[in-house]
XYZ file of C-alpha atoms in Angstrom:
578
model
C 39.897 -6.996 -1.205
C 38.588 -8.384 -4.567
C 39.442 -5.011 -6.127
C 40.886 -6.574 -9.300
C 38.014 -9.073 -9.506
C 35.362 -6.290 -9.234
C 37.168 -4.119 -11.716
C 37.362 -6.961 -14.235
C 33.665 -7.841 -14.019
C 32.735 -4.196 -14.093
C 34.083 -4.113 -17.662
C 32.185 -5.527 -20.523
C 33.452 -9.148 -20.737
C 33.171 -10.858 -24.091
C 33.710 -14.467 -25.103
C 36.976 -13.367 -26.750
C 38.185 -11.862 -23.456
C 37.431 -15.095 -21.624
C 39.146 -17.161 -24.256
C 42.240 -14.876 -24.075
C 42.305 -15.293 -20.254
C 42.150 -19.093 -20.561
C 44.905 -19.280 -23.174
C 47.082 -16.852 -21.128
C 46.527 -18.946 -17.998
C 47.577 -22.130 -19.851
C 50.622 -20.363 -21.247
C 51.717 -19.195 -17.804
C 50.980 -22.650 -16.350
C 53.371 -24.246 -18.845
C 56.101 -21.712 -17.731
C 55.321 -22.052 -14.025
C 55.392 -25.899 -13.999
C 59.176 -26.422 -14.144
C 60.000 -23.223 -12.312
C 57.770 -24.062 -9.344
C 59.429 -27.434 -8.978
C 62.924 -25.987 -9.361
C 62.387 -23.294 -6.767
C 61.111 -25.754 -4.214
C 64.204 -27.932 -4.873
C 66.402 -24.839 -4.513
C 65.228 -24.243 -0.915
C 65.814 -27.881 0.000
C 62.284 -29.326 -0.326
C 60.601 -31.873 -2.595
C 59.338 -30.291 -5.888
C 55.652 -30.836 -5.128
C 55.721 -28.108 -2.485
C 56.566 -25.543 -5.138
C 53.560 -26.785 -7.218
C 51.234 -26.686 -4.212
C 52.314 -23.081 -3.636
C 51.464 -22.020 -7.193
C 48.171 -23.970 -7.062
C 46.786 -22.602 -3.754
C 48.454 -19.184 -3.412
C 48.318 -18.585 -7.199
C 44.473 -18.965 -7.323
C 43.748 -17.223 -3.979
C 45.943 -14.205 -4.647
C 44.583 -13.818 -8.154
C 40.989 -13.646 -6.739
C 41.747 -11.429 -3.686
C 44.675 -9.251 -4.773
C 44.726 -5.700 -6.088
C 46.182 -6.474 -9.553
C 44.066 -8.079 -12.272
C 46.994 -9.759 -14.052
C 49.661 -10.589 -11.416
C 50.697 -14.215 -11.291
C 51.884 -15.377 -7.844
C 53.802 -18.433 -6.688
C 57.263 -19.384 -5.477
C 59.930 -16.935 -6.635
C 63.683 -16.886 -6.844
C 63.893 -13.867 -4.545
C 62.812 -16.071 -1.602
C 65.543 -18.731 -2.031
C 68.209 -17.029 0.059
C 65.723 -16.419 2.847
C 63.969 -19.739 2.851
C 66.936 -22.132 2.524
C 68.349 -21.308 6.006
C 64.856 -21.740 7.523
C 64.551 -25.286 6.001
C 68.029 -26.206 7.228
C 67.317 -25.019 10.763
C 63.631 -25.806 11.247
C 62.614 -28.149 8.364
C 59.403 -28.010 6.363
C 57.236 -27.434 9.417
C 59.212 -24.321 10.454
C 59.111 -22.908 6.923
C 55.351 -23.325 6.683
C 54.899 -21.592 10.077
C 57.118 -18.753 8.981
C 55.049 -18.444 5.729
C 51.839 -18.352 7.786
C 53.248 -15.588 10.105
C 54.400 -13.691 7.015
C 50.841 -13.889 5.571
C 49.381 -12.389 8.752
C 51.935 -9.613 8.575
C 51.120 -8.890 4.957
C 47.407 -8.629 5.757
C 48.317 -6.214 8.540
C 50.410 -4.173 6.076
C 47.529 -3.937 3.739
C 45.001 -2.953 6.447
C 47.518 -0.384 7.679
C 47.533 1.227 4.231
C 51.253 0.523 3.631
C 50.758 -0.063 -0.044
C 53.131 2.747 -0.853
C 55.875 0.729 0.760
C 57.792 0.274 -2.499
C 58.253 4.052 -2.797
C 60.268 4.081 0.451
C 62.913 1.636 -0.764
C 65.615 3.401 -2.816
C 66.292 1.987 -6.242
C 69.963 1.053 -5.562
C 68.862 -1.036 -2.626
C 66.423 -3.043 -4.834
C 69.005 -3.507 -7.605
C 71.770 -4.464 -5.143
C 69.956 -7.169 -3.236
C 68.256 -8.705 -6.307
C 71.627 -8.886 -8.059
C 73.130 -10.431 -4.957
C 70.273 -12.988 -4.683
C 70.912 -13.926 -8.399
C 74.641 -14.575 -7.675
C 73.800 -16.765 -4.649
C 71.199 -18.795 -6.500
C 73.443 -19.396 -9.505
C 76.314 -20.574 -7.203
C 73.944 -22.981 -5.406
C 73.106 -24.664 -8.709
C 76.652 -25.604 -9.609
C 76.346 -28.830 -7.539
C 73.452 -30.295 -9.580
C 74.431 -28.688 -12.816
C 77.789 -30.528 -12.817
C 76.771 -33.500 -10.723
C 79.341 -32.797 -8.008
C 79.679 -35.198 -5.060
C 78.813 -32.599 -2.494
C 76.319 -32.518 0.403
C 74.066 -29.479 0.728
C 76.397 -27.166 2.686
C 75.303 -24.951 5.530
C 77.014 -21.682 6.435
C 77.732 -18.499 4.622
C 78.132 -18.078 0.848
C 81.916 -18.165 1.009
C 81.878 -21.576 2.894
C 79.493 -23.023 0.341
C 81.371 -21.637 -2.634
C 84.685 -22.983 -1.191
C 83.135 -26.439 -0.779
C 81.732 -26.350 -4.266
C 85.095 -25.423 -5.757
C 86.757 -28.095 -3.773
C 84.342 -30.681 -5.134
C 84.976 -29.793 -8.821
C 87.244 -32.872 -9.318
C 84.160 -35.039 -8.744
C 82.403 -33.542 -11.759
C 80.299 -36.051 -13.763
C 80.371 -35.475 -17.496
C 76.889 -36.965 -17.881
C 75.316 -34.345 -15.659
C 77.360 -31.567 -17.231
C 76.305 -32.675 -20.679
C 72.577 -32.553 -19.775
C 72.948 -29.242 -17.908
C 74.897 -27.737 -20.761
C 72.364 -28.883 -23.335
C 69.494 -27.432 -21.234
C 71.330 -24.109 -20.910
C 71.923 -24.029 -24.650
C 68.203 -24.517 -25.351
C 67.205 -21.862 -22.789
C 69.604 -19.310 -24.410
C 68.995 -20.146 -28.083
C 65.307 -21.050 -28.261
C 63.939 -17.545 -27.698
C 65.844 -16.478 -30.869
C 64.089 -19.294 -32.817
C 60.520 -19.105 -31.591
C 59.169 -16.899 -28.852
C 55.657 -18.326 -28.978
C 56.619 -21.579 -27.298
C 58.110 -21.068 -23.856
C 61.809 -21.887 -23.695
C 61.416 -23.387 -20.266
C 59.044 -26.102 -21.625
C 61.330 -26.884 -24.585
C 64.408 -27.004 -22.389
C 62.783 -29.389 -19.900
C 61.550 -31.689 -22.671
C 64.955 -31.634 -24.426
C 66.878 -32.282 -21.260
C 64.598 -35.129 -20.200
C 64.473 -36.817 -23.609
C 68.252 -36.516 -24.021
C 68.868 -37.992 -20.626
C 66.416 -40.862 -21.166
C 67.788 -41.661 -24.691
C 71.415 -41.556 -23.581
C 70.610 -43.761 -20.640
C 69.244 -46.417 -22.989
C 71.825 -46.140 -25.729
C 75.065 -45.503 -23.772
C 76.242 -48.111 -21.288
C 76.864 -46.663 -17.901
C 75.162 -43.323 -18.640
C 73.022 -42.160 -15.773
C 71.955 -38.832 -14.281
C 70.143 -37.826 -11.150
C 66.387 -37.157 -11.775
C 63.436 -35.949 -9.759
C 62.416 -39.557 -9.436
C 65.820 -40.777 -8.216
C 66.222 -37.894 -5.802
C 62.737 -37.647 -4.238
C 60.427 -40.297 -2.809
C 57.140 -40.153 -0.987
C 55.179 -42.322 1.380
C 51.689 -40.807 2.000
C 48.871 -42.858 3.545
C 50.484 -46.106 2.406
C 50.982 -44.782 -1.154
C 54.708 -44.889 -2.009
C 56.556 -43.898 -5.084
C 59.323 -41.786 -6.621
C 59.118 -38.205 -7.761
C 55.926 -36.212 -7.249
C 52.830 -37.786 -5.564
C 49.883 -37.736 -7.971
C 47.595 -36.417 -5.278
C 45.606 -33.263 -4.479
C 47.237 -30.925 -1.984
C 46.151 -32.240 1.415
C 45.172 -30.069 4.401
C 47.535 -30.278 7.418
C 48.460 -27.858 10.137
C 51.989 -26.502 9.599
C 53.212 -27.500 13.044
C 52.254 -31.078 12.211
C 54.748 -31.143 9.340
C 58.258 -32.541 9.936
C 61.169 -30.573 11.311
C 64.830 -31.219 10.459
C 64.790 -34.430 12.484
C 61.785 -35.810 10.625
C 59.400 -35.452 13.576
C 56.518 -32.949 13.704
C 57.994 -29.549 14.540
C 55.206 -28.701 16.996
C 54.023 -25.271 18.065
C 55.601 -23.238 20.788
C 56.199 -19.603 21.675
C 60.006 -20.255 21.456
C 59.583 -21.501 17.888
C 57.416 -18.586 16.901
C 59.825 -16.137 18.489
C 62.720 -17.778 16.616
C 60.867 -17.601 13.324
C 59.404 -14.136 13.661
C 62.474 -12.412 12.223
C 62.441 -14.654 9.206
C 58.690 -14.138 8.846
C 59.168 -10.376 8.780
C 61.878 -10.660 6.102
C 59.504 -12.825 4.058
C 56.642 -10.335 4.473
C 58.762 -7.295 3.536
C 60.362 -9.005 0.565
C 56.999 -10.396 -0.542
C 55.486 -6.884 -0.337
C 58.247 -5.313 -2.311
C 58.220 -8.043 -4.998
C 54.393 -8.059 -5.418
C 54.106 -4.243 -5.550
C 56.987 -3.942 -7.972
C 55.455 -6.629 -10.107
C 52.104 -4.824 -10.055
C 53.729 -1.603 -11.201
C 55.402 -3.447 -14.090
C 52.135 -5.118 -14.956
C 50.348 -1.707 -14.928
C 52.893 -0.337 -17.410
C 52.337 -3.314 -19.700
C 48.576 -3.601 -19.501
C 47.507 -0.004 -19.040
C 45.617 -0.856 -15.868
C 45.974 0.384 -12.360
C 46.279 -1.834 -9.280
C 45.244 -1.170 -5.667
C 48.478 -1.620 -3.624
C 46.741 -2.124 -0.303
C 44.412 -4.800 -1.679
C 47.416 -6.441 -3.262
C 49.073 -6.757 0.060
C 45.939 -8.128 1.608
C 45.611 -10.673 -1.211
C 49.183 -11.704 -0.890
C 48.677 -12.083 2.845
C 45.576 -14.322 2.429
C 47.409 -16.448 -0.067
C 50.348 -16.906 2.238
C 48.086 -17.790 5.124
C 46.217 -20.488 3.218
C 49.117 -21.985 1.157
C 51.014 -23.374 4.294
C 47.854 -25.240 5.270
C 48.257 -27.311 2.020
C 52.036 -27.689 2.093
C 52.756 -24.454 0.089
C 55.862 -22.420 0.771
C 55.823 -18.542 0.817
C 54.612 -16.946 -2.419
C 54.635 -13.554 -4.068
C 53.935 -12.121 -7.472
C 56.492 -13.151 -10.076
C 57.559 -10.554 -12.615
C 58.554 -13.007 -15.359
C 55.314 -15.034 -15.083
C 53.211 -11.889 -14.882
C 54.876 -10.477 -17.960
C 54.182 -13.675 -19.792
C 50.572 -13.507 -18.668
C 50.133 -9.930 -19.976
C 51.881 -10.637 -23.278
C 49.614 -13.697 -23.710
C 46.585 -11.331 -23.601
C 45.319 -11.787 -19.987
C 42.796 -9.173 -18.902
C 41.341 -10.535 -15.609
C 42.215 -12.771 -12.564
C 40.653 -15.657 -14.427
C 44.095 -16.202 -16.127
C 45.656 -16.678 -12.683
C 43.015 -19.163 -11.687
C 43.442 -21.163 -14.957
C 47.176 -21.210 -14.392
C 46.601 -22.758 -10.974
C 44.160 -25.320 -12.333
C 46.584 -26.312 -15.045
C 49.238 -27.036 -12.423
C 46.728 -29.022 -10.416
C 45.999 -31.165 -13.488
C 49.703 -31.537 -14.092
C 50.184 -32.922 -10.533
C 47.382 -35.458 -11.051
C 48.176 -36.483 -14.596
C 51.818 -35.737 -15.415
C 53.411 -36.770 -12.085
C 54.848 -40.050 -13.404
C 56.469 -38.263 -16.382
C 57.902 -35.421 -14.297
C 59.942 -37.993 -12.408
C 62.154 -38.298 -15.514
C 63.260 -34.588 -15.370
C 67.016 -34.445 -14.696
C 68.247 -32.500 -11.695
C 70.812 -30.873 -14.015
C 67.919 -29.539 -16.087
C 66.285 -28.065 -12.990
C 69.641 -26.469 -12.052
C 70.026 -24.975 -15.530
C 66.545 -23.406 -15.307
C 67.521 -21.705 -12.031
C 70.867 -20.479 -13.507
C 68.920 -18.644 -16.269
C 66.450 -17.349 -13.684
C 69.338 -16.114 -11.607
C 70.981 -14.473 -14.646
C 67.767 -12.603 -15.535
C 67.227 -11.665 -11.901
C 70.699 -10.174 -11.540
C 70.346 -8.093 -14.738
C 74.102 -7.696 -15.074
C 73.872 -5.144 -17.897
C 71.655 -2.886 -15.860
C 73.787 -3.433 -12.760
C 76.944 -2.324 -14.552
C 75.097 0.606 -16.198
C 73.856 1.830 -12.835
C 77.364 1.655 -11.445
C 78.547 3.701 -14.453
C 76.036 6.559 -14.344
C 74.787 6.737 -10.798
C 75.995 9.313 -8.261
C 78.684 8.131 -5.847
C 76.219 7.838 -2.919
C 73.979 5.540 -4.886
C 76.914 3.471 -6.096
C 78.010 2.946 -2.474
C 74.465 1.874 -1.508
C 74.258 -0.526 -4.497
C 77.613 -2.163 -3.786
C 76.927 -2.426 -0.079
C 73.579 -4.147 -0.610
C 75.049 -6.472 -3.287
C 78.114 -7.446 -1.155
C 76.115 -7.941 2.067
C 73.523 -10.110 0.276
C 76.202 -12.365 -1.136
C 78.446 -12.577 1.882
C 75.832 -12.576 4.660
C 72.143 -12.471 3.928
C 69.431 -10.392 2.324
C 67.910 -9.207 5.651
C 71.190 -7.625 6.737
C 71.721 -6.216 3.192
C 68.298 -4.525 3.037
C 68.608 -3.137 6.606
C 72.108 -1.723 6.024
C 71.095 -0.500 2.587
C 68.050 1.364 3.912
C 70.111 2.810 6.763
C 72.883 3.952 4.331
C 70.419 5.397 1.882
C 68.697 7.234 4.709
C 71.937 8.690 6.089
C 72.913 9.847 2.566
C 69.476 11.332 2.019
C 69.734 13.258 5.320
C 73.123 14.532 4.412
C 71.839 15.754 1.061
C 68.809 17.380 2.791
C 71.119 19.169 5.244
C 73.011 20.658 2.303
C 69.811 22.159 1.097
C 69.201 24.110 4.298
C 71.044 27.471 4.587
C 70.766 30.758 6.349
C 71.512 34.002 4.451
C 72.388 37.179 6.307
C 70.742 40.316 4.830
C 71.806 43.682 6.188
C 72.400 47.207 4.934
C 75.684 46.196 3.274
C 74.216 43.130 1.494
C 70.797 44.098 0.093
C 69.622 40.976 -1.816
C 66.250 42.627 -2.680
C 65.324 46.085 -3.575
C 62.911 46.588 -0.711
C 65.663 45.505 1.779
C 68.107 48.194 0.609
C 67.555 50.303 3.701
C 66.889 48.234 6.828
C 65.987 50.089 10.010
C 69.076 50.876 12.111
C 69.992 48.072 14.473
C 67.985 45.482 12.497
C 69.391 42.376 10.668
C 67.392 39.808 8.609
C 68.262 36.183 8.269
C 66.612 34.373 5.343
C 66.187 30.665 6.262
C 65.776 28.198 3.375
C 65.012 24.507 3.512
C 63.836 22.013 6.232
C 64.709 22.554 9.811
C 64.981 18.959 11.173
C 67.350 16.999 13.368
C 70.084 16.968 10.799
C 70.015 20.609 9.753
C 68.523 22.743 12.534
C 71.574 23.126 14.764
C 73.896 23.709 11.807
C 71.660 26.290 10.070
C 70.633 28.274 13.162
C 73.898 28.382 15.070
C 75.054 31.425 13.003
C 72.058 33.440 14.221
C 73.336 33.280 17.830
C 76.368 35.352 16.801
C 75.177 38.871 16.153
C 76.861 42.302 16.151
C 76.630 44.035 19.558
C 74.942 47.009 17.795
C 72.069 44.791 16.609
C 68.838 45.404 18.537
C 66.355 43.236 16.509
C 66.817 39.989 14.534
C 64.248 39.205 11.841
C 63.877 35.534 10.714
C 62.276 35.218 7.290
C 60.965 31.593 7.432
C 58.860 31.625 4.316
C 61.004 28.980 2.682
C 61.147 26.597 5.642
C 59.473 23.385 4.480
C 59.644 21.360 7.716
C 60.078 21.856 11.437
C 60.637 18.915 13.788
C 61.295 18.786 17.485
C 65.041 19.442 17.067
C 64.221 22.554 15.083
C 61.753 23.703 17.699
C 64.352 23.205 20.523
C 66.858 25.128 18.414
C 64.277 27.987 18.000
C 63.721 28.032 21.731
C 67.449 28.224 22.324
C 67.732 31.199 19.965
C 64.860 33.036 21.685
C 66.473 32.611 25.083
C 69.955 33.497 23.936
C 68.846 36.648 22.099
C 66.627 37.734 24.992
C 69.453 37.272 27.409
C 71.475 39.796 25.440
C 68.631 42.272 25.048
C 68.051 41.434 21.317
C 64.417 41.220 20.140
C 63.257 38.632 17.691
C 60.602 38.927 14.871
C 59.563 35.710 12.963
C 58.069 36.281 9.557
C 56.213 34.162 6.916
C 56.014 31.112 9.182
C 53.508 28.559 7.820
C 50.429 28.160 10.066
C 51.151 24.525 10.812
C 54.717 25.305 11.964
C 53.402 28.366 13.856
C 51.141 26.006 15.770
C 54.076 23.737 16.603
C 56.039 26.685 18.070
C 53.055 27.872 20.117
C 52.579 24.391 21.543
C 56.208 24.409 22.587
C 55.714 27.820 24.343
C 57.353 30.050 21.715
C 54.753 32.794 21.715
C 54.738 36.580 21.099
C 56.111 38.470 24.044
C 55.895 42.249 24.144
C 59.357 43.793 23.527
C 61.124 40.453 22.956
C 59.350 38.156 20.494
C 56.910 39.053 17.756
C 55.264 37.270 14.840
C 54.610 38.828 11.429
C 52.594 37.667 8.450
C 55.180 38.860 5.848
C 58.606 40.482 5.679
C 57.304 44.056 5.141
C 55.237 43.799 8.313
C 58.286 42.222 10.114
C 60.508 45.184 9.164
C 57.871 47.650 10.414
C 57.676 45.871 13.754
C 61.444 45.592 13.936
C 61.874 49.296 13.253
C 59.580 50.192 16.162
C 61.239 47.667 18.469
C 64.730 48.911 17.531
C 63.696 52.456 18.351
C 62.716 51.476 21.949
C 64.898 50.005 24.752
C 64.795 46.251 24.654
C 64.467 44.323 27.880
C 67.381 42.135 28.909
C 66.969 38.695 30.273
C 67.764 40.031 33.804
C 64.882 42.549 33.621
C 67.076 45.695 33.236
C 66.918 47.996 30.218
C 69.594 49.012 27.735
């Protein structure tokens, strides 16, 4: 913990470094302000909860995580996981799930699972992120076009069908503001990359909506102020409450019926699966973001400390109304490009958002919902990375294509949890199949001398050269040919110098071969077996037995032993001699 903070202060810090961190934090804060609100709205919550997330989790994770420049907060990847939780359990249920996810993340870090990202195949990551992008974009059509449509439950196909059915209710005012915002988001980076396009788009969309509302009779659009209202301690208003994030236990927050959700074992059991999904996705996103940040900044992160920091942030954020958070690649990249060198930038970003809540809340109420939807459409487009998705389909092996398409399709049609589970299972099966193909057994006898020193094997001796791992997928297939030997063979030599792994299935297969050969009066010599695998066989009871099983350090020694054993009668399994 505090790995990034210690590393930063261990370096020689100058006033210029501190100034760069402050400016980078302000830049990221400007980018994070509209995105944090939009992402909270996307999961069915008032926009302030996204800001509370970036304020609390953003500062805490920056100080306790393993990356010096990661910026954490609400991210688009969580939308498809969090929206069903809000619909079923309300704000209180979501905050409890986030708290549980934080505890799981701390456990992952303490368990040294920081290499988790290396276990997830690339096609799985590309598939579910692209699927999430498609789902997010589809969910924004309602506000982007001002459709008369309630927030639909159910699967993606049901929501899409309802959206398409509501297209006749399109309002040209909302479509105009949404289209203008999209145009700014697309064109502004080509004009000036120094000023964030998100800020320009929000300002243009808000000013255009306000101006049109005053100049054109009957022109009106839904805004944050018209959509969301608050009543806190007698203070009422529209939009975002201009108050500090207040402490409250998650189970005291409202459920879907508006009453406190409460705390019970049944609720925790019902939320645990979602919490696990949040923790795994948060771990993957934060570690992937840290790797990207390392490549951009030339630094190295501590993956286990990063998981612990993410966990602490997700434990504390729900206590102040914050939803699950993880490191955000786009905001982190902005932070690095702006010159950040330490966690100070992440803290400044959080303080800027806090000041925005206290000072800018009345102005944020004028931001149109169509503008928020346009922001998320662009986020979804960048997240899906369509060009890279198509390129992967074009150049990847067939197995990886199948994994990619399976993850993408399942994410869109069902949910991300199923997609990742099936994707991991499919990738594992395909990997096992490829590993099985690497394992083979070559027969070496007098008629097939592969090596010069094997040109003249002792009479009655045959050598099998085993290559590759002997595990549950390959052991039976590779070793079954050894059980079929010529009746004239007296000794079988197994050259296992190229065996890289031996699991319990391989051990059982070896035991079966020993018993089968002994039952037919054929002796066995095992050569070149690695010490760790030799120990496994000895523990299983496969030990040297005079006249039936011998062990040799190398192939030459094995052939000498085999020659002596072939020249003497070998004992059959029934105790008689041949």
